[in-house]
Backbone as ProteinMPNN parsed JSONL, in Angstrom:
{"seq_chain_A": "MKPHFEGACLCGKLRYTIAAAPSYACHCHCRSCQRAAGAPFVTWATFPAAAFAVTGGALAEFHSSRGVTRGHCAGCGTTLTYEHVGRPGEIDVTVASLAEPARITPRSHIWVDDKLPWLVLNDDLPQFLQKVTAP", "coords_chain_A": {"N_chain_A": [[-100.19, -72.155, 11.392], [-98.116, -69.603, 10.176], [-97.746, -66.206, 11.325], [-98.658, -63.535, 9.166], [-97.778, -60.658, 7.465], [-98.37, -57.782, 5.469], [-97.189, -54.999, 3.578], [-96.566, -51.622, 2.372], [-95.118, -48.839, 0.58], [-95.861, -45.28, 0.38], [-96.438, -44.58, -2.34], [-96.974, -47.054, -3.349], [-95.408, -48.614, -5.004], [-93.291, -50.032, -3.887], [-93.499, -52.986, -2.263], [-93.991, -55.31, 0.407], [-93.659, -58.397, 2.304], [-94.042, -60.12, 5.42], [-93.238, -62.979, 7.094], [-93.657, -63.792, 9.85], [-94.09, -63.373, 13.391], [-93.925, -60.281, 15.224], [-91.159, -59.559, 17.4], [-90.965, -57.485, 19.113], [-92.256, -54.192, 19.685], [-92.176, -50.669, 19.43], [-92.286, -47.13, 20.203], [-90.131, -44.924, 18.811], [-88.222, -42.173, 19.76], [-85.865, -41.032, 18.996], [-83.486, -38.666, 17.703], [-82.462, -39.236, 15.184], [-84.414, -40.938, 14.002], [-86.543, -39.13, 13.998], [-85.646, -37.235, 12.137], [-85.28, -38.847, 9.849], [-87.876, -39.653, 9.243], [-89.289, -37.316, 9.306], [-90.995, -36.709, 11.366], [-92.383, -36.55, 14.739], [-91.897, -38.932, 16.134], [-91.219, -42.448, 15.502], [-92.948, -45.437, 14.985], [-91.947, -48.665, 15.446], [-91.71, -52.132, 14.543], [-90.134, -55.133, 15.405], [-88.763, -57.761, 13.58], [-87.748, -61.121, 12.502], [-85.086, -60.919, 10.252], [-84.887, -62.667, 8.106], [-87.506, -63.295, 7.577], [-88.591, -61.188, 6.263], [-89.516, -59.926, 3.128], [-89.108, -58.298, 0.056], [-91.584, -57.721, -2.258], [-92.315, -56.28, -4.426], [-90.941, -53.74, -6.425], [-87.93, -52.057, -5.317], [-85.901, -51.941, -2.461], [-84.431, -49.069, -1.37], [-81.385, -48.055, 0.138], [-79.932, -46.355, 2.948], [-77.167, -45.343, 4.75], [-77.395, -44.234, 7.718], [-76.075, -43.71, 10.1], [-73.24, -44.834, 12.038], [-73.09, -48.248, 11.58], [-75.808, -48.461, 11.049], [-78.454, -49.085, 8.849], [-80.905, -47.751, 6.904], [-83.943, -48.411, 5.264], [-85.802, -47.408, 2.406], [-88.382, -46.242, 0.117], [-87.325, -45.537, -3.099], [-88.744, -44.003, -4.852], [-90.992, -42.54, -3.596], [-89.99, -41.991, -1.096], [-90.789, -43.036, 1.378], [-90.123, -44.068, 4.661], [-89.153, -47.256, 5.629], [-87.646, -49.477, 6.729], [-85.228, -50.488, 9.261], [-82.021, -51.388, 10.163], [-79.509, -52.667, 12.317], [-76.104, -53.256, 12.953], [-75.484, -54.299, 15.414], [-77.577, -55.889, 16.06], [-77.826, -58.442, 14.602], [-79.623, -60.329, 12.155], [-82.096, -59.293, 12.668], [-84.769, -57.101, 11.739], [-86.224, -53.931, 11.726], [-89.419, -52.669, 11.117], [-91.46, -50.081, 9.843], [-94.39, -49.531, 11.523], [-96.622, -48.128, 10.612], [-96.496, -48.479, 7.878], [-97.507, -50.933, 7.365], [-100.156, -52.978, 6.023], [-102.158, -53.561, 7.805], [-101.862, -51.926, 10.358], [-102.886, -51.817, 12.958], [-102.722, -54.323, 14.015], [-100.4, -54.561, 15.4], [-99.088, -53.907, 18.563], [-97.561, -51.404, 20.272], [-95.025, -51.557, 22.836], [-93.486, -49.884, 24.369], [-91.879, -46.662, 24.888], [-88.989, -45.365, 23.442], [-85.737, -43.809, 23.689], [-86.573, -41.418, 24.876], [-85.294, -39.231, 25.866], [-84.729, -37.664, 23.723], [-87.177, -36.795, 22.954], [-89.537, -34.528, 21.597], [-90.233, -31.426, 23.18], [-92.89, -30.478, 23.225], [-94.477, -32.642, 22.826], [-96.711, -34.665, 24.427], [-96.724, -37.481, 26.387], [-99.125, -39.623, 27.263], [-99.901, -42.199, 27.687], [-99.801, -45.456, 29.234], [-97.448, -46.773, 28.768], [-94.129, -48.065, 29.31], [-91.319, -45.856, 29.631], [-88.215, -45.238, 28.228], [-85.017, -43.805, 28.578], [-83.052, -44.228, 26.715], [-82.245, -46.762, 24.369], [-84.021, -49.899, 24.448], [-83.697, -53.281, 25.317], [-85.305, -55.896, 23.846], [-87.354, -58.201, 25.626]], "CA_chain_A": [[-99.947, -71.186, 10.343], [-97.279, -68.493, 10.608], [-98.313, -64.869, 11.119], [-98.315, -62.96, 7.864], [-98.021, -59.226, 7.364], [-98.055, -57.153, 4.191], [-97.064, -53.556, 3.685], [-96.16, -50.907, 1.167], [-94.78, -47.422, 0.705], [-96.951, -44.359, 0.046], [-96.803, -44.649, -3.76], [-97.404, -48.415, -3.625], [-94.499, -49.344, -5.894], [-92.5, -50.949, -3.077], [-94.381, -53.807, -1.442], [-93.247, -56.33, 1.146], [-94.365, -59.322, 3.184], [-93.288, -60.609, 6.574], [-93.797, -64.27, 7.477], [-93.292, -64.038, 11.245], [-94.656, -62.459, 14.382], [-92.909, -59.365, 15.743], [-90.63, -59.865, 18.731], [-91.101, -56.283, 19.936], [-92.711, -52.988, 18.981], [-91.997, -49.502, 20.286], [-92.262, -45.787, 19.632], [-88.777, -44.389, 18.959], [-88.192, -40.716, 19.754], [-84.495, -40.552, 18.764], [-83.365, -37.584, 16.724], [-82.235, -39.826, 13.876], [-85.721, -41.354, 13.47], [-87.315, -37.915, 13.73], [-85.178, -36.64, 10.882], [-85.501, -39.781, 8.738], [-89.298, -39.727, 8.921], [-89.921, -35.997, 9.322], [-92.096, -36.859, 12.318], [-91.891, -36.483, 16.111], [-91.417, -40.255, 16.517], [-91.552, -43.518, 14.563], [-93.321, -46.687, 15.631], [-91.251, -49.772, 14.795], [-91.891, -53.515, 14.991], [-88.939, -55.915, 15.12], [-89.034, -59.081, 13.012], [-86.562, -61.795, 11.976], [-84.771, -60.389, 8.924], [-85.137, -63.698, 7.099], [-88.953, -63.369, 7.32], [-88.956, -59.991, 5.5], [-89.229, -60.064, 1.695], [-89.647, -57.287, -0.862], [-92.34, -58.427, -3.306], [-92.497, -55.359, -5.539], [-90.027, -52.609, -6.341], [-86.622, -52.323, -4.707], [-85.638, -51.177, -1.253], [-83.236, -48.223, -1.412], [-80.783, -48.028, 1.466], [-79.161, -45.196, 3.355], [-76.425, -45.593, 5.981], [-77.662, -42.978, 8.418], [-75.074, -43.537, 11.143], [-72.356, -45.998, 12.13], [-73.742, -49.526, 11.807], [-77.252, -48.382, 10.82], [-78.937, -48.994, 7.48], [-82.343, -47.476, 6.816], [-84.497, -48.707, 3.955], [-86.914, -46.539, 2.008], [-88.761, -46.29, -1.289], [-86.584, -44.53, -3.865], [-89.7, -43.154, -5.561], [-91.741, -41.594, -2.76], [-89.209, -41.674, 0.097], [-91.345, -43.587, 2.613], [-89.244, -44.82, 5.544], [-89.731, -48.585, 5.799], [-86.893, -50.425, 7.55], [-84.055, -50.086, 10.048], [-81.192, -52.515, 10.581], [-78.328, -52.276, 13.071], [-75.141, -54.355, 13.008], [-75.498, -54.845, 16.763], [-78.717, -56.805, 16.178], [-77.857, -59.216, 13.354], [-80.762, -61.232, 12.009], [-83.339, -58.584, 12.964], [-85.1, -55.917, 10.945], [-87.345, -53.149, 12.234], [-90.292, -52.214, 10.035], [-92.38, -49.041, 10.305], [-95.726, -50.101, 11.733], [-97.609, -47.409, 9.797], [-96.437, -48.936, 6.485], [-98.211, -52.202, 7.267], [-101.532, -52.909, 5.537], [-103.003, -53.602, 8.998], [-100.994, -51.506, 11.46], [-103.519, -52.021, 14.265], [-102.376, -55.662, 14.507], [-99.185, -54.429, 16.206], [-99.269, -53.073, 19.75], [-96.284, -50.967, 20.85], [-94.852, -51.913, 24.238], [-92.707, -48.894, 25.109], [-91.304, -45.482, 24.231], [-87.539, -45.393, 23.644], [-84.999, -42.566, 23.418], [-87.417, -40.283, 25.256], [-84.474, -38.042, 26.139], [-84.784, -36.857, 22.501], [-88.578, -36.45, 22.681], [-89.802, -33.092, 21.449], [-90.815, -30.964, 24.445], [-94.321, -30.224, 23.146], [-95.188, -33.911, 22.705], [-97.104, -35.18, 25.732], [-96.976, -38.917, 26.406], [-100.075, -39.857, 28.346], [-100.298, -43.598, 27.791], [-99.166, -46.12, 30.375], [-96.302, -47.557, 28.326], [-92.849, -47.699, 29.915], [-90.51, -44.884, 28.895], [-86.794, -45.465, 28.431], [-84.25, -42.665, 28.123], [-82.331, -44.627, 25.505], [-82.836, -47.95, 23.772], [-84.397, -50.991, 25.342], [-83.5, -54.598, 24.719], [-86.552, -56.66, 23.927], [-87.246, -59.394, 26.496]], "C_chain_A": [[-99.144, -70.009, 10.904], [-98.022, -67.171, 10.439], [-97.826, -64.309, 9.782], [-98.703, -61.49, 7.863], [-97.667, -58.779, 5.956], [-97.964, -55.657, 4.419], [-96.574, -52.955, 2.388], [-95.782, -49.478, 1.528], [-95.993, -46.578, 0.307], [-97.391, -44.477, -1.407], [-97.242, -46.05, -4.186], [-96.488, -49.216, -4.525], [-93.637, -50.344, -5.135], [-93.453, -51.674, -2.129], [-93.531, -54.868, -0.751], [-94.189, -57.245, 1.912], [-93.436, -59.701, 4.327], [-93.983, -61.888, 7.036], [-93.35, -64.651, 8.886], [-94.047, -63.055, 12.129], [-93.558, -61.504, 14.834], [-92.433, -59.809, 17.123], [-90.794, -58.676, 19.676], [-91.661, -55.167, 19.064], [-92.609, -51.815, 19.946], [-92.113, -48.212, 19.478], [-90.852, -45.237, 19.875], [-88.796, -42.873, 18.783], [-86.801, -40.169, 19.453], [-84.471, -39.513, 17.645], [-83.155, -38.13, 15.312], [-83.551, -40.283, 13.239], [-86.591, -40.137, 13.155], [-86.935, -37.327, 12.379], [-85.453, -37.539, 9.682], [-86.958, -39.795, 8.289], [-89.963, -38.352, 8.821], [-91.118, -35.978, 10.259], [-91.541, -36.824, 13.745], [-91.4, -37.815, 16.665], [-91.831, -41.257, 15.446], [-91.896, -44.762, 15.373], [-92.763, -47.84, 14.797], [-91.713, -51.1, 15.371], [-90.664, -54.287, 14.538], [-89.332, -57.326, 14.693], [-87.722, -59.782, 12.698], [-86.307, -61.297, 10.548], [-85.074, -61.401, 7.826], [-86.619, -63.81, 6.742], [-89.444, -62.201, 6.465], [-88.575, -60.182, 4.041], [-89.875, -58.932, 0.912], [-90.313, -58.047, -2.009], [-92.628, -57.546, -4.516], [-91.591, -54.163, -5.362], [-88.712, -53.03, -5.712], [-86.428, -51.397, -3.519], [-84.345, -50.388, -1.433], [-82.695, -48.136, 0.006], [-79.953, -46.775, 1.682], [-78.48, -45.542, 4.673], [-76.447, -44.298, 6.788], [-76.686, -42.694, 9.55], [-74.265, -44.828, 11.232], [-73.156, -47.261, 12.469], [-75.232, -49.569, 11.53], [-77.547, -48.24, 9.33], [-80.44, -48.811, 7.521], [-82.794, -47.743, 5.391], [-85.696, -47.823, 3.668], [-87.249, -46.775, 0.54], [-88.012, -45.182, -2.015], [-87.53, -43.575, -4.582], [-90.352, -42.105, -4.685], [-91.037, -41.243, -1.453], [-89.72, -42.245, 1.408], [-90.3, -44.379, 3.387], [-89.9, -46.164, 5.837], [-88.981, -49.484, 6.771], [-85.703, -49.782, 8.247], [-83.323, -51.356, 10.434], [-79.938, -51.981, 11.262], [-77.395, -53.477, 13.182], [-75.091, -55.019, 14.381], [-76.649, -55.813, 17.014], [-78.83, -57.618, 14.884], [-79.06, -60.16, 13.332], [-82.095, -60.597, 12.328], [-83.521, -57.411, 12.005], [-86.293, -55.238, 11.613], [-88.111, -52.611, 11.036], [-91.235, -51.155, 10.604], [-93.794, -49.607, 10.359], [-96.753, -49.424, 10.83], [-97.571, -47.814, 8.332], [-97.119, -50.286, 6.286], [-99.631, -51.995, 6.75], [-102.52, -52.893, 6.707], [-102.18, -53.205, 10.229], [-101.592, -51.743, 12.843], [-103.259, -53.416, 14.831], [-101.151, -55.64, 15.417], [-99.484, -53.49, 17.374], [-97.91, -52.688, 20.312], [-96.24, -51.26, 22.347], [-94.063, -50.891, 25.042], [-92.429, -47.671, 24.241], [-89.802, -45.564, 24.49], [-86.93, -44.063, 23.186], [-85.844, -41.335, 23.762], [-86.609, -39.063, 25.673], [-84.393, -37.134, 24.912], [-86.205, -36.411, 22.15], [-88.736, -34.94, 22.564], [-90.585, -32.591, 22.664], [-92.321, -30.729, 24.407], [-95.144, -31.493, 22.977], [-95.45, -34.469, 24.097], [-97.413, -36.666, 25.605], [-97.913, -39.209, 27.571], [-100.636, -41.275, 28.342], [-99.548, -44.218, 28.974], [-97.961, -46.969, 29.978], [-95.031, -47.123, 29.054], [-92.084, -46.738, 29.008], [-89.045, -45.096, 29.263], [-86.022, -44.292, 27.843], [-83.472, -42.991, 26.856], [-83.016, -45.861, 24.946], [-83.21, -48.954, 24.842], [-84.149, -52.302, 24.594], [-84.774, -55.391, 24.923], [-86.355, -57.906, 24.785], [-87.323, -60.669, 25.679]], "O_chain_A": [[-99.457, -69.487, 11.974], [-98.832, -67.024, 9.524], [-96.711, -64.591, 9.343], [-99.826, -61.131, 8.219], [-96.766, -59.335, 5.328], [-98.582, -55.116, 5.335], [-96.219, -53.657, 1.442], [-96.081, -48.982, 2.614], [-97.035, -47.12, -0.063], [-98.589, -44.476, -1.688], [-97.817, -46.219, -5.261], [-96.76, -50.387, -4.789], [-93.286, -51.393, -5.676], [-94.124, -51.053, -1.304], [-92.485, -55.271, -1.26], [-95.354, -56.918, 2.139], [-92.213, -59.615, 4.215], [-95.177, -61.878, 7.333], [-92.74, -65.701, 9.09], [-94.569, -62.042, 11.663], [-92.383, -61.87, 14.831], [-93.201, -60.362, 17.911], [-90.765, -58.839, 20.895], [-91.545, -55.209, 17.839], [-92.916, -51.946, 21.131], [-92.047, -48.211, 18.249], [-90.431, -45.1, 21.024], [-89.314, -42.355, 17.793], [-86.562, -38.974, 19.629], [-85.331, -39.498, 16.765], [-83.63, -37.534, 14.345], [-83.776, -40.037, 12.054], [-87.299, -40.125, 12.148], [-87.799, -36.968, 11.579], [-85.819, -37.05, 8.613], [-87.245, -39.932, 7.099], [-91.076, -38.237, 8.308], [-92.124, -35.322, 9.989], [-90.346, -37.046, 13.941], [-90.57, -37.833, 17.574], [-92.675, -40.969, 14.597], [-91.206, -45.093, 16.337], [-93.062, -47.974, 13.611], [-92.067, -51.185, 16.547], [-90.202, -54.115, 13.41], [-90.125, -57.995, 15.356], [-86.681, -59.129, 12.63], [-87.227, -61.262, 9.731], [-85.477, -61.019, 6.727], [-86.954, -64.371, 5.699], [-90.58, -62.215, 5.991], [-87.443, -60.558, 3.74], [-91.058, -58.645, 1.089], [-89.697, -58.901, -2.646], [-93.137, -58.032, -5.527], [-91.484, -53.625, -4.26], [-88.421, -54.22, -5.591], [-86.756, -50.211, -3.578], [-83.281, -50.976, -1.628], [-83.463, -48.143, 0.967], [-79.363, -46.215, 0.757], [-79.14, -45.987, 5.612], [-75.638, -43.395, 6.575], [-76.495, -41.535, 9.918], [-74.587, -45.809, 10.561], [-73.812, -47.333, 13.508], [-75.869, -50.6, 11.748], [-76.972, -47.395, 8.643], [-81.16, -49.621, 8.105], [-82.126, -47.357, 4.431], [-86.498, -47.525, 4.554], [-86.495, -47.424, -0.185], [-88.054, -44.024, -1.6], [-87.147, -42.446, -4.889], [-90.281, -40.913, -4.983], [-91.439, -40.3, -0.771], [-89.141, -41.969, 2.459], [-89.659, -45.269, 2.827], [-91.061, -46.217, 6.243], [-89.609, -50.187, 7.563], [-85.242, -48.7, 7.883], [-83.921, -52.29, 10.966], [-79.374, -50.971, 10.842], [-77.84, -54.588, 13.471], [-74.696, -56.179, 14.493], [-76.697, -56.477, 18.049], [-79.816, -57.496, 14.157], [-79.455, -60.712, 14.359], [-83.127, -61.267, 12.272], [-82.554, -56.817, 11.529], [-87.252, -55.898, 12.013], [-87.516, -52.153, 10.06], [-91.749, -51.307, 11.712], [-94.319, -50.099, 9.36], [-97.664, -50.085, 10.333], [-98.518, -47.527, 7.599], [-97.287, -50.732, 5.151], [-100.242, -50.957, 7.006], [-103.588, -52.287, 6.616], [-101.842, -54.058, 11.049], [-100.845, -51.858, 13.814], [-103.545, -53.669, 16.002], [-100.898, -56.61, 16.132], [-100.06, -52.418, 17.191], [-97.174, -53.555, 20.784], [-97.259, -51.22, 23.035], [-93.972, -51.006, 26.264], [-92.704, -47.652, 23.041], [-89.38, -45.803, 25.622], [-87.524, -43.312, 22.413], [-85.834, -40.34, 23.037], [-87.166, -37.975, 25.822], [-84.032, -35.964, 25.035], [-86.407, -35.721, 21.151], [-88.148, -34.177, 23.33], [-91.504, -33.267, 23.126], [-92.972, -30.775, 25.451], [-96.373, -31.437, 22.981], [-94.515, -34.718, 24.858], [-98.264, -37.064, 24.809], [-97.534, -39.057, 28.732], [-101.696, -41.536, 28.91], [-98.749, -43.547, 29.628], [-97.501, -47.796, 30.765], [-94.872, -45.946, 29.379], [-92.188, -46.8, 27.783], [-88.68, -45.129, 30.438], [-86.328, -43.831, 26.743], [-83.258, -42.117, 26.016], [-84.237, -45.991, 25.039], [-82.77, -48.865, 25.988], [-84.372, -52.397, 23.387], [-85.257, -55.535, 26.045], [-85.331, -58.583, 24.691], [-87.25, -61.764, 26.236]]}, "name": "protein", "num_of_chains": 1, "seq": "MKPHFEGACLCGKLRYTIAAAPSYACHCHCRSCQRAAGAPFVTWATFPAAAFAVTGGALAEFHSSRGVTRGHCAGCGTTLTYEHVGRPGEIDVTVASLAEPARITPRSHIWVDDKLPWLVLNDDLPQFLQKVTAP"}
């Protein structure tokens, strides 16, 4: 049986399913994610794009930078997805939007050169100054 994940936005109008296991999960500290989510960092899980399906509502998209498309709920604004042209066939999904976010375990911190100075990282996860390519 394939892994199955479900998730939704804050207002619950946009719902999705994922019929695959994540290939990677990380905490992203880049300035773009900070601004998109209004948070010090965003925890993402990477899945095959073909396994992601919107089951309720419609995913609104915003091209936040060259080659990057971010998906969100048009109603409540919840950040849900991230796609980059340099990683075709993959979609990143915000772990906190999953119905069971504890099923995903982040494996690293990325873009820590953009980390806010008052945020202290005291876990044992690897820290990368920029992006990391999943093994």
